[in-house]
Coordinates of C-alpha atoms and ligand atoms in Angstrom, one line a residue:
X1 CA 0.0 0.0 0.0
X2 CA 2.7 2.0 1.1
X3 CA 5.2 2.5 -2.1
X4 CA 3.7 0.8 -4.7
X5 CA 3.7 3.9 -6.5
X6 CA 6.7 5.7 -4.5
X7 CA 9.7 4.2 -5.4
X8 CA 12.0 4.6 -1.8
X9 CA 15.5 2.7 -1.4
X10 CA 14.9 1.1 2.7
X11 CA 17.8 1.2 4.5
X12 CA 17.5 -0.3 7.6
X13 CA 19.5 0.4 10.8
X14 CA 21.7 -2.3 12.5
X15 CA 21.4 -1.1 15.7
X16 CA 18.1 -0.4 16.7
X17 CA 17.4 1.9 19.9
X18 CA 13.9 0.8 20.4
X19 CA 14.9 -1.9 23.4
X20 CA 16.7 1.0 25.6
X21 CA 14.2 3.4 24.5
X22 CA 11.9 4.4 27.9
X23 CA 8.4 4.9 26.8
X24 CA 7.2 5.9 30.2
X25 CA 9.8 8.8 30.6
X26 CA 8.9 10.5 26.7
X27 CA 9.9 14.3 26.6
X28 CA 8.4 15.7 23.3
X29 CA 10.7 16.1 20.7
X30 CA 13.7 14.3 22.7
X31 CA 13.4 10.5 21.4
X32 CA 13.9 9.7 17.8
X33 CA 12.4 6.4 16.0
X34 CA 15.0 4.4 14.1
X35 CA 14.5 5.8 10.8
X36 CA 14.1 8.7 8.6
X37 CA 12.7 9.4 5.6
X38 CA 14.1 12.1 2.9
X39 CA 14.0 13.4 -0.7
X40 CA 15.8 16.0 -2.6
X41 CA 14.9 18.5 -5.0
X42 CA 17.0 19.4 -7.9
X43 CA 16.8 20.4 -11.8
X44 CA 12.6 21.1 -11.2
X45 CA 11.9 17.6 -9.9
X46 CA 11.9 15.5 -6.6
X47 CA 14.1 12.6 -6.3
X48 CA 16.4 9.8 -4.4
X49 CA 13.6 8.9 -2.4
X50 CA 15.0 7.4 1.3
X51 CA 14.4 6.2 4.1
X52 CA 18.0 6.0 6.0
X53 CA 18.9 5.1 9.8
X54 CA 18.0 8.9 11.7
X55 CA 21.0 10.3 12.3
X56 CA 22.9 13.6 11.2
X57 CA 23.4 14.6 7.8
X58 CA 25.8 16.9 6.1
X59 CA 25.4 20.5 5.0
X60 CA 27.3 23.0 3.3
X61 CA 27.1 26.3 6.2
X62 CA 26.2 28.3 3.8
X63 CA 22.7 26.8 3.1
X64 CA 20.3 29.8 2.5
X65 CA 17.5 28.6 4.1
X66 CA 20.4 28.7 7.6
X67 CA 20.8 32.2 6.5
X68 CA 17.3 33.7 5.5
X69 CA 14.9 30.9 6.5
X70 CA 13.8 29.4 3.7
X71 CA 12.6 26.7 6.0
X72 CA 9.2 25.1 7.1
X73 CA 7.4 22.2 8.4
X74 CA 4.4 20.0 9.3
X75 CA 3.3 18.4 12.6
X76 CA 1.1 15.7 12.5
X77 CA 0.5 11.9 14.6
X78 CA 0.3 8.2 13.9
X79 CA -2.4 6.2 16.8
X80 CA -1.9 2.2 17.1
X81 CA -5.3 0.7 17.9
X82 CA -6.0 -1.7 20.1
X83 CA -6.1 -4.1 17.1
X84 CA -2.6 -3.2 16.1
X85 CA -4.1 -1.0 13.0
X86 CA -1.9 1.7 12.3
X87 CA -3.4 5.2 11.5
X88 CA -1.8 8.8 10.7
X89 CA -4.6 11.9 11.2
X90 CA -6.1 13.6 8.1
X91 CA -2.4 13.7 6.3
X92 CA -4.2 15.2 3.4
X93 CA -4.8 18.0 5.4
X94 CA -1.3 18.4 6.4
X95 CA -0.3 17.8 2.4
X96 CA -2.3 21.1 1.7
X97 CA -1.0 23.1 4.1
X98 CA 2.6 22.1 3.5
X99 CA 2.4 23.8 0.2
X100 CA 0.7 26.7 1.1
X101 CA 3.6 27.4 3.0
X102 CA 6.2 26.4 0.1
X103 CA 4.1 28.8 -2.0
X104 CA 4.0 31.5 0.5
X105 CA 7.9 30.6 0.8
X106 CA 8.9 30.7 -2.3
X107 CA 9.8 26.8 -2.2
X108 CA 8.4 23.9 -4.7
X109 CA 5.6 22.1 -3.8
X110 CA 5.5 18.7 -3.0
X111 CA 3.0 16.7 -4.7
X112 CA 0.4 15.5 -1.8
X113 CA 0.1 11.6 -2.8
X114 CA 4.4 11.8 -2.1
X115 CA 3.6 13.6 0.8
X116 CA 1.5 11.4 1.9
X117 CA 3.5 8.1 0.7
X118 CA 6.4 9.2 2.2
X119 CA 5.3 9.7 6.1
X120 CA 3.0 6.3 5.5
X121 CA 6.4 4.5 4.3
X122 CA 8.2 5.8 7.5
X123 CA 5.5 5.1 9.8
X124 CA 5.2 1.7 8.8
X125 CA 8.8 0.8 9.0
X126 CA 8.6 2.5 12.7
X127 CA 5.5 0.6 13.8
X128 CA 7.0 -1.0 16.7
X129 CA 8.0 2.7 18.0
X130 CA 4.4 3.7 18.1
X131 CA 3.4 4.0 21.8
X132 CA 0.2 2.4 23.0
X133 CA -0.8 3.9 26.4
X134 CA -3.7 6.0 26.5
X135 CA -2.9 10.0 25.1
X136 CA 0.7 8.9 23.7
X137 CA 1.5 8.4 19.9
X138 CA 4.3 8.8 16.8
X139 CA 4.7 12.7 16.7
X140 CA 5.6 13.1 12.5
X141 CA 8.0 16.1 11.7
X142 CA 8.0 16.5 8.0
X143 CA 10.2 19.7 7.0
X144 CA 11.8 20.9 3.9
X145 CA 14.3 23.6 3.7
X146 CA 16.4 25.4 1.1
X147 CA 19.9 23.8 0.4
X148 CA 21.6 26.0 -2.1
X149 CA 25.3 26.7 -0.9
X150 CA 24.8 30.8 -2.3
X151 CA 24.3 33.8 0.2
X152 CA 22.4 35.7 -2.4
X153 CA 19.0 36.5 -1.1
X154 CA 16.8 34.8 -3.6
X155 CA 14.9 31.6 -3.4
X156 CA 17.0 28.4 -3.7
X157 CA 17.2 25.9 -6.4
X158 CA 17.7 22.9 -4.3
X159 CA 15.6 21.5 -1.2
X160 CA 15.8 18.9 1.4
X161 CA 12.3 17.0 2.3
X162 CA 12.8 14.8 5.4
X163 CA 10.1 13.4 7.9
X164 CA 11.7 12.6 11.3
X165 CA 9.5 11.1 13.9
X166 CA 9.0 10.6 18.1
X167 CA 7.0 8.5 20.0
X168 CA 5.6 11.3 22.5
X169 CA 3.1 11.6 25.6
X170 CA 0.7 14.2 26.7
X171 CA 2.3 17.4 26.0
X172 CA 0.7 19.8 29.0
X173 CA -0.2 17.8 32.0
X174 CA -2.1 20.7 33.6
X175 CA -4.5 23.2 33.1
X176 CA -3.1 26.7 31.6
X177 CA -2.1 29.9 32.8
X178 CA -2.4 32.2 30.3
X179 CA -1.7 35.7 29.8
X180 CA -3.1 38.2 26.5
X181 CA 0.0 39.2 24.5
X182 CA -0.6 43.0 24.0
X183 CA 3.5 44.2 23.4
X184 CA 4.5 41.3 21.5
X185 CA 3.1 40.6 17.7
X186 CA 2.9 37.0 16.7
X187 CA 2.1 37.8 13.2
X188 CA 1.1 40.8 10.7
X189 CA -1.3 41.2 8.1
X190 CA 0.2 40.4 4.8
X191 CA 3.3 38.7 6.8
X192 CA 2.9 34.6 6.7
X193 CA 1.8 33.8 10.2
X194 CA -0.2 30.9 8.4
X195 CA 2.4 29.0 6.9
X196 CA 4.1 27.1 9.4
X197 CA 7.3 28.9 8.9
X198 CA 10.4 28.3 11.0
X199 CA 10.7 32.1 11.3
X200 CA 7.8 32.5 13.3
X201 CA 8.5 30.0 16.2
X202 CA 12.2 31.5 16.4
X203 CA 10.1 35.2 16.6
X204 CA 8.0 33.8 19.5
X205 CA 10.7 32.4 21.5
X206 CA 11.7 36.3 23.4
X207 CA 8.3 37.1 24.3
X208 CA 7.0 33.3 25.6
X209 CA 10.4 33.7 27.6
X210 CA 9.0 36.7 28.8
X211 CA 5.4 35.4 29.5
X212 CA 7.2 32.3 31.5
X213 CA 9.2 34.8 33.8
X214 CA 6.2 36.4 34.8
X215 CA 4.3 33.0 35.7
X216 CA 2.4 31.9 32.7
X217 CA 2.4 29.1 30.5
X218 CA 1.0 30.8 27.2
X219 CA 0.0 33.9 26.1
X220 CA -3.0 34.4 23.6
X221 CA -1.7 36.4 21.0
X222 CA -3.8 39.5 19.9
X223 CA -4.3 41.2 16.7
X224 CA -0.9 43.5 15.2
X225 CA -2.8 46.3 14.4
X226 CA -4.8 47.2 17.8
X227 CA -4.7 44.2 20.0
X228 CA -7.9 43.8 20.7
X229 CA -8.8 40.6 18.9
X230 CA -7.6 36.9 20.5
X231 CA -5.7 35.7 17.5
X232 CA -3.9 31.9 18.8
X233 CA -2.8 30.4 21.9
X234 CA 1.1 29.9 21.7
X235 CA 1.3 27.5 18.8
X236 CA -2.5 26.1 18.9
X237 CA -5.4 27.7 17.9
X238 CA -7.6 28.7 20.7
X239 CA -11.7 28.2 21.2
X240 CA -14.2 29.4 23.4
X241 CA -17.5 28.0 25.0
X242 CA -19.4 31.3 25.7
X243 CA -23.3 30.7 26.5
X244 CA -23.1 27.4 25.1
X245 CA -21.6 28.3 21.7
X246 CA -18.1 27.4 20.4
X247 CA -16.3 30.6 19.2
X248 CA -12.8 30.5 17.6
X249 CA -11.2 33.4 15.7
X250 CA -11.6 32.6 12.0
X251 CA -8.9 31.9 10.0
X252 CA -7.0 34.6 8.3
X253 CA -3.6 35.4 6.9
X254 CA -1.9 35.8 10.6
X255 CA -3.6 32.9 12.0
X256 CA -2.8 29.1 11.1
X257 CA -5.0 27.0 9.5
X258 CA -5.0 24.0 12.3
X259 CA -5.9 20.3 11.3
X260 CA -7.5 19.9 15.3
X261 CA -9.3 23.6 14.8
X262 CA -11.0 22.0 11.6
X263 CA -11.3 19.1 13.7
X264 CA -12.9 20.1 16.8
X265 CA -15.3 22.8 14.4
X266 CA -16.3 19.4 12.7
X267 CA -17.4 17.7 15.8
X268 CA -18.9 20.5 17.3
X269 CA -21.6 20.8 14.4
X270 CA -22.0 17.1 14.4
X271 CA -23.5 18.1 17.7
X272 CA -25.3 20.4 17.2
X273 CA -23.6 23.2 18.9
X274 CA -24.0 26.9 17.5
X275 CA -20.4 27.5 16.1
X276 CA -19.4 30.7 15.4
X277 CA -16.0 31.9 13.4
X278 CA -15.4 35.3 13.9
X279 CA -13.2 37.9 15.2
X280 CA -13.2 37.3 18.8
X281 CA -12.5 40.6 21.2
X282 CA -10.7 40.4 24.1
X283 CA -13.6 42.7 26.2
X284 CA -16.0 39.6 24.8
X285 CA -13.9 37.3 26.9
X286 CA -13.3 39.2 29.7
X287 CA -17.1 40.0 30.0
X288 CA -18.0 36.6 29.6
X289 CA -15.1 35.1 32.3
X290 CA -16.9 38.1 34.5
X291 CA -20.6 37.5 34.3
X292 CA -19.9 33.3 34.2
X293 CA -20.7 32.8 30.5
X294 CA -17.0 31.6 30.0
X295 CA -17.6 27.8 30.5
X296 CA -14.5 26.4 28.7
X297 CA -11.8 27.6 26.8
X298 CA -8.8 25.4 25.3
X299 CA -6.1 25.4 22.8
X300 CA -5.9 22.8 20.1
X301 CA -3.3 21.7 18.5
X302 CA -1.6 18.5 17.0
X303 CA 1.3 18.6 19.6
X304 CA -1.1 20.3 22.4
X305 CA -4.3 18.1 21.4
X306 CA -6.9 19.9 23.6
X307 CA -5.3 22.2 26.4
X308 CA -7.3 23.3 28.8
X309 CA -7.0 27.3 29.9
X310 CA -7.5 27.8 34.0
X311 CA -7.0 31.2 33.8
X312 CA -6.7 34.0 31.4
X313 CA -5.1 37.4 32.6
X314 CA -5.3 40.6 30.9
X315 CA -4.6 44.0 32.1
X316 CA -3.3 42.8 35.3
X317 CA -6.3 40.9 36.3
X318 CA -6.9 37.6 36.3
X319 CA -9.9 35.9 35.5
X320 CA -10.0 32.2 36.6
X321 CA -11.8 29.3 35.0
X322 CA -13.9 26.9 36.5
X323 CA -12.9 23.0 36.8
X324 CA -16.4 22.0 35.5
X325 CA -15.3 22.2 31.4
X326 CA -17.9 19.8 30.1
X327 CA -17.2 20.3 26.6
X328 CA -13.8 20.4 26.4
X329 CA -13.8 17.2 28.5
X330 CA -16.3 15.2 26.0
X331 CA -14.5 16.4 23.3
X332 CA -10.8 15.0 23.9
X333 CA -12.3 12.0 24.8
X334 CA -14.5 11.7 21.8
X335 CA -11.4 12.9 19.7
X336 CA -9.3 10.2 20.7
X337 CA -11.8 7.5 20.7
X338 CA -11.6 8.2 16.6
X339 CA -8.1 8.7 16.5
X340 CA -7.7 4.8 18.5
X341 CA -9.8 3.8 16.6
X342 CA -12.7 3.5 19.6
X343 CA -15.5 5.7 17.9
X344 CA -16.7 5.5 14.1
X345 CA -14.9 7.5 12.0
X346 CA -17.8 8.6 10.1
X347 CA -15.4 11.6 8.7
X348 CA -13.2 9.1 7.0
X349 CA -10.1 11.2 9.0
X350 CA -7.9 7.9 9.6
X351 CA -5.3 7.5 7.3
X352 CA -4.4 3.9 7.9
X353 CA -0.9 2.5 6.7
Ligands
LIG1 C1 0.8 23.9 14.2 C2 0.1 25.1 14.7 C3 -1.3 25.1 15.1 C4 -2.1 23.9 15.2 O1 -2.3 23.3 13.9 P1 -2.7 21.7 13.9 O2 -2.8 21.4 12.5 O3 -3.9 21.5 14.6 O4 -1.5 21.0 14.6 C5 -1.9 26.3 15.4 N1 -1.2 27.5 15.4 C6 0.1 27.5 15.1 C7 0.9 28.8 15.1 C8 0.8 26.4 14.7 O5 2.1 26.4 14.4

């Protein structure tokens, strides 16, 4: 199923890590699986499909994309069922967004059935690193960056495609403290806050440093212009349950384009929730967290799934959640059930390898 159509020279490792690997002690983004897969583009075309033993790989230093950040990637996860089935999550999603980004990036595109082929190849030949315990997975890291060895400031020529994955855990293991962002600027309109760009993680690192010196553990990033409007929540999108309705900021040029966002939207209507997609004002929030209309509120993320906010503070006042988030609750449940294979997919979102 996997490369009939792909054609990808396996190298295997000799010395698998999988036996010393501690699956109860995962840090996210710490263990590597065994293998790695990777593609280069040259002449107009991709080629010299891999997958290798993960490991380091040589680069020229002066690599544009180290220089002017011609760099960007995907995040997205493989389940193991109870069964032993293997699925990866809407990877078609991911496949679109990836080249929105190249586009936006000035990098090619990589055709979505390789995208696609590539990360179910991988995944397969690191089944036994998938975790099984409840909430854990394979987090996938496909990424693609410019390789040409030239400091002019155009776009390269030549590009590296690899997919790296981690078996991984829950990624918060308590509820939120988050601040509103109202210095710092996450993203501008016309900039490319939706691609997922390695610029703009390396632009949030100062003011999350910040946010973490003064006690919290996100900030909800507001608006460029005014800072008014709740934009995303670190790297997640972020949702509301105000008077029983889910409210998210729509999507826009300075706010990503999540897979779980779509997701969570999805499931939401299938239960008949009002959903609104707006521009989402601070004051709405504040009002709500004030008067007790504020009955949930969460990030969602690939990496994040569903992270619950406890409190959101803005203008030096905090406003405090209560522990009674009955949506936000059924949700993740009902999201992983479909993800491990528990629930029906009726969405047809499992990809399985
Ligand atoms: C990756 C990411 C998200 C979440 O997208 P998913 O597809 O759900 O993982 C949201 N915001 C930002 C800034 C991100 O980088």
């Amino acid at each position: 199923m996997t490369t009939e159509t792909l054609d990808i020279k396996i190298t295997k490792t000799t010395h698998s890590r999988l036996a010393e690997t501690d699956f109860s002690n995962l840090v996210f983004g710490h263990t590597f699986a065994d293998h790695m897969f990777v593609a280069d583009y040259a002449d107009g075309e991709w080629k010299n499909f891999q997958i290798v033993p993960y490991g380091e790989i040589g680069l020229s230093p002066a690599i544009s994309s180290l220089h002017y950040g011609q760099a960007f990637f995907e995040g997205l996860k493989a389940y193991k069922h109870e069964d032993g089935t293997v699925s990866v999550f809407r990877p078609d999603k991911n496949a679109a967004r990836f080249n929105k980004s190249a586009q936006r990036l000035c990098a090619p595109e990589l055709p979505v059935d390789i995208f696609i082929q590539s990360i179910a190849a991988l995944v397969d030949v690191d089944r036994d690193w998938i975790p099984t315990a409840d909430n854990h997975s394979l987090y996938i890291r496909p990424f693609m960056f410019a390789t040409d060895p030239y400091l002019g400031v155009v776009p390269s020529k030549t590009y590296k495609f690899i997919v790296l994955t981690c078996p991984v855990g829950p990624y918060f293991s308590k509820t939120l403290r988050v601040k509103v962002e109202t210095e710092y600027t996450r993203a501008a309109e016309g900039g490319f806050g939706f691609a997922k760009a390695a610029g703009n993680y390396a632009g949030a690192m100062l003011p999350t440093r910040h946010a973490a010196e003064q006690g919290f553990d996100q900030m909800i990033w507001t608006d460029a212009k005014e800072h008014l409007y709740a934009e995303e929540l670190g790297a997640a999108n972020v949702m509301f349950v105000i008077d029983g309705k889910l409210i998210t900021p729509s999507t826009r040029d300075t706010v990503l384009d999540g897979v779980t966002r779509d997701t969570v939207l999805a499931i939401a209507r299938d239960w008949g929730m009002p959903v609104e997609e707006r521009r989402v004002a601070i004051s709405d929030i504040v009002e709500a967290a004030q008067n007790g209309t504020l009955t949930d509120a969460f990030g969602a993320g690939t990496a994040a799934t569903i992270a619950p906010i406890g409190s959101i503070s803005y203008q030096d006042q905090e406003y405090t959640l209560s522990d009674n988030r009955e949506f936000s609750t059924k949700l993740f449940k009902h999201l992983n059930d479909i993800r491990y294979g528990r629930a029906t997919d009726t969405h047809g979102w499992n990809y399985v390898v």
